[in-house]
Amino acid sequence: HSVALVQGDALGGGFEAALSCNTIVAETGVGMGLPEVLFDLFPGMGAYSFLSRRVGPTQAERMMLSGNIYSSEELYKLGVVDVLAPKGEGAAAVEDVIRRNRRIPHARRAMQRVAQVGGSPITLDELMRITEIWVDTAMRLGEKSLRTMERLVRAQTKRANGDGENDAPAMVEASTSEARQAVRFQ
């Protein structure tokens, strides 16, 4: 049983990594989203497969094409986040999840197997085919998309270095309306 702990903003691959886990624990006040649409790409490392099994294909597609950043509280209400922990208490919440699952190891394993039988298990073949589509799409990106991507990378780098606490989310939020316009006309 895999558990993801989200203590800070998880955008793109970070959110996809969390989605690949059985249980997502997130602290309050963090944002998560899939901003790839802002540079005319889609999250191609499993987001659709994992998210659609949590919220359904239609909602997953809406979330992926919006480019929005969702709060951990919103994602908890949608059923994407399984455990919502107060800021600074995420690690303790993960320990609690582990402790509770240790008490019911056979039931937990059986429920995971039942979920795969009742739903459709995510296969390596599915993920590889999606990755191939992502690579084909990425290879067709134009100059405008690449410039947008570079701006996002610079904002994230500044934020990681402590030079601009909120630059990356602000950049994503500022570009969201532009991305919605582009998606609307495609």
Short mmCIF file of C-alpha atoms in Angstrom, two decimals:
data_model
loop_
_atom_site.label_atom_id
_atom_site.label_comp_id
_atom_site.label_asym_id
_atom_site.label_seq_id
_atom_site.Cartn_x
_atom_site.Cartn_y
_atom_site.Cartn_z
CA HIS A 1 0.00 0.00 0.00
CA SER A 2 1.63 3.23 -1.13
CA VAL A 3 1.02 6.56 0.58
CA ALA A 4 1.83 10.01 -0.80
CA LEU A 5 2.34 13.00 1.46
CA VAL A 6 1.83 16.42 -0.12
CA GLN A 7 3.21 19.20 2.10
CA GLY A 8 3.79 21.87 -0.53
CA ASP A 9 2.40 22.69 -3.94
CA ALA A 10 2.41 19.70 -6.30
CA LEU A 11 2.15 20.74 -9.92
CA GLY A 12 2.48 18.51 -12.96
CA GLY A 13 4.73 15.54 -12.24
CA GLY A 14 4.56 16.05 -8.49
CA PHE A 15 0.79 15.75 -8.57
CA GLU A 16 1.04 12.78 -10.94
CA ALA A 17 3.42 11.03 -8.53
CA ALA A 18 0.95 11.54 -5.69
CA LEU A 19 -1.92 10.25 -7.84
CA SER A 20 -0.02 7.01 -8.48
CA CYS A 21 -0.25 6.12 -4.78
CA ASN A 22 -3.09 4.23 -3.11
CA THR A 23 -3.61 6.91 -0.45
CA ILE A 24 -2.96 10.65 -0.74
CA VAL A 25 -2.41 12.59 2.46
CA ALA A 26 -2.24 16.36 1.93
CA GLU A 27 -1.74 19.20 4.32
CA THR A 28 -4.21 22.08 4.28
CA GLY A 29 -3.33 25.11 2.23
CA VAL A 30 -1.37 23.40 -0.52
CA GLY A 31 -2.20 23.57 -4.20
CA MET A 32 -2.15 20.77 -6.72
CA GLY A 33 -2.75 20.84 -10.42
CA LEU A 34 -1.76 19.86 -13.89
CA PRO A 35 -0.62 23.05 -15.67
CA GLU A 36 0.71 21.34 -18.82
CA VAL A 37 -2.22 22.66 -20.88
CA LEU A 38 -0.77 26.16 -20.38
CA PHE A 39 1.95 25.25 -22.87
CA ASP A 40 -0.31 23.13 -25.11
CA LEU A 41 0.67 19.79 -23.65
CA PHE A 42 -1.10 17.29 -21.40
CA PRO A 43 0.16 15.47 -18.31
CA GLY A 44 1.37 12.27 -19.91
CA MET A 45 2.91 10.29 -17.09
CA GLY A 46 -0.23 8.69 -15.73
CA ALA A 47 -2.41 11.58 -14.58
CA TYR A 48 -5.39 10.64 -16.74
CA SER A 49 -5.21 6.97 -15.77
CA PHE A 50 -4.91 7.62 -12.04
CA LEU A 51 -7.17 10.68 -11.79
CA SER A 52 -10.00 9.20 -13.87
CA ARG A 53 -10.19 6.26 -11.49
CA ARG A 54 -10.67 8.67 -8.59
CA VAL A 55 -13.12 11.18 -10.09
CA GLY A 56 -14.29 9.64 -13.37
CA PRO A 57 -13.06 10.29 -16.91
CA THR A 58 -15.16 13.41 -17.59
CA GLN A 59 -14.07 15.21 -14.40
CA ALA A 60 -10.45 14.13 -14.92
CA GLU A 61 -10.47 15.57 -18.43
CA ARG A 62 -12.00 18.83 -17.19
CA MET A 63 -9.35 19.13 -14.51
CA MET A 64 -6.51 18.38 -16.90
CA LEU A 65 -7.70 20.80 -19.60
CA SER A 66 -8.43 23.65 -17.18
CA GLY A 67 -4.85 24.14 -16.01
CA ASN A 68 -6.30 25.17 -12.64
CA ILE A 69 -4.54 24.77 -9.33
CA TYR A 70 -6.86 23.12 -6.83
CA SER A 71 -6.54 23.50 -3.08
CA SER A 72 -6.02 20.39 -0.99
CA GLU A 73 -9.40 21.16 0.55
CA GLU A 74 -11.13 21.13 -2.86
CA LEU A 75 -9.41 17.89 -3.83
CA TYR A 76 -10.44 16.31 -0.53
CA LYS A 77 -14.09 17.17 -1.28
CA LEU A 78 -13.71 15.67 -4.78
CA GLY A 79 -12.24 12.45 -3.35
CA VAL A 80 -8.80 12.94 -4.88
CA VAL A 81 -7.15 13.54 -1.49
CA ASP A 82 -7.94 10.78 0.99
CA VAL A 83 -6.70 12.39 4.20
CA LEU A 84 -6.58 16.13 4.86
CA ALA A 85 -4.13 17.03 7.63
CA PRO A 86 -3.54 20.38 9.29
CA LYS A 87 -0.44 22.24 8.09
CA GLY A 88 2.67 20.72 9.67
CA GLU A 89 0.88 17.51 10.71
CA GLY A 90 1.09 15.56 7.44
CA ALA A 91 3.82 13.19 8.60
CA ALA A 92 1.80 12.29 11.70
CA ALA A 93 -1.24 11.67 9.48
CA VAL A 94 0.81 9.31 7.31
CA GLU A 95 1.96 7.43 10.40
CA ASP A 96 -1.68 7.12 11.42
CA VAL A 97 -2.63 5.73 7.97
CA ILE A 98 0.19 3.20 8.22
CA ARG A 99 -0.81 2.23 11.77
CA ARG A 100 -4.46 1.75 10.77
CA ASN A 101 -3.51 -0.33 7.72
CA ARG A 102 -1.22 -2.55 9.81
CA ARG A 103 -4.23 -3.56 11.87
CA ILE A 104 -6.05 -4.82 8.77
CA PRO A 105 -3.37 -6.09 6.35
CA HIS A 106 -5.47 -8.86 4.79
CA ALA A 107 -8.54 -6.67 4.39
CA ARG A 108 -6.43 -3.86 2.86
CA ARG A 109 -4.77 -6.19 0.33
CA ALA A 110 -8.12 -7.77 -0.51
CA MET A 111 -9.74 -4.36 -1.07
CA GLN A 112 -6.92 -3.36 -3.42
CA ARG A 113 -7.46 -6.57 -5.38
CA VAL A 114 -11.24 -6.02 -5.42
CA ALA A 115 -10.73 -2.47 -6.69
CA GLN A 116 -8.67 -3.82 -9.57
CA VAL A 117 -11.28 -6.45 -10.41
CA GLY A 118 -14.20 -4.02 -10.16
CA GLY A 119 -12.41 -1.25 -12.01
CA SER A 120 -9.76 -1.59 -14.58
CA PRO A 121 -6.18 -2.04 -13.42
CA ILE A 122 -3.62 0.38 -14.79
CA THR A 123 -1.23 -1.60 -16.92
CA LEU A 124 2.30 -0.87 -18.06
CA ASP A 125 1.03 -1.09 -21.64
CA GLU A 126 -1.54 1.65 -20.97
CA LEU A 127 1.08 3.94 -19.43
CA MET A 128 3.54 3.28 -22.27
CA ARG A 129 0.93 4.10 -24.93
CA ILE A 130 0.05 7.35 -23.14
CA THR A 131 3.73 8.24 -22.87
CA GLU A 132 4.15 7.67 -26.62
CA ILE A 133 1.24 10.05 -27.31
CA TRP A 134 2.81 12.58 -24.93
CA VAL A 135 6.18 12.38 -26.71
CA ASP A 136 4.51 12.82 -30.12
CA THR A 137 2.61 15.84 -28.78
CA ALA A 138 5.69 17.34 -27.11
CA MET A 139 7.68 17.05 -30.34
CA ARG A 140 5.05 19.21 -32.10
CA LEU A 141 5.13 22.12 -29.62
CA GLY A 142 5.62 25.52 -31.19
CA GLU A 143 7.77 28.47 -30.10
CA LYS A 144 5.01 30.09 -28.04
CA SER A 145 4.50 26.91 -26.03
CA LEU A 146 8.23 26.51 -25.46
CA ARG A 147 8.56 30.13 -24.27
CA THR A 148 5.68 29.63 -21.83
CA MET A 149 7.35 26.46 -20.56
CA GLU A 150 10.65 28.31 -20.09
CA ARG A 151 8.91 31.06 -18.09
CA LEU A 152 7.31 28.46 -15.82
CA VAL A 153 10.66 26.72 -15.30
CA ARG A 154 12.33 30.04 -14.43
CA ALA A 155 9.55 30.85 -11.95
CA GLN A 156 9.85 27.41 -10.34
CA THR A 157 13.64 27.75 -10.14
CA LYS A 158 13.35 31.16 -8.48
CA ARG A 159 10.86 29.75 -6.02
CA ALA A 160 13.05 26.73 -5.24
CA ASN A 161 15.99 29.05 -4.59
CA GLY A 162 13.87 31.20 -2.30
CA ASP A 163 14.00 34.21 -4.65
CA GLY A 164 10.26 34.40 -5.22
CA GLU A 165 8.02 32.58 -2.78
CA ASN A 166 4.90 32.64 -4.94
CA ASP A 167 6.14 33.17 -8.50
CA ALA A 168 5.35 29.71 -9.94
CA PRO A 169 1.72 29.51 -8.77
CA ALA A 170 1.22 33.14 -9.81
CA MET A 171 2.63 32.37 -13.25
CA VAL A 172 0.32 29.36 -13.57
CA GLU A 173 -2.69 31.36 -12.40
CA ALA A 174 -1.88 34.26 -14.76
CA SER A 175 -1.56 31.89 -17.71
CA THR A 176 -4.75 29.94 -16.95
CA SER A 177 -7.11 32.33 -18.72
CA GLU A 178 -4.82 32.35 -21.78
CA ALA A 179 -4.81 28.53 -21.78
CA ARG A 180 -8.59 28.39 -21.49
CA GLN A 181 -8.88 30.63 -24.54
CA ALA A 182 -6.50 28.38 -26.49
CA VAL A 183 -8.36 25.21 -25.44
CA ARG A 184 -11.72 26.77 -26.30
CA PHE A 185 -10.65 27.42 -29.90
CA GLN A 186 -9.02 24.06 -30.60
#
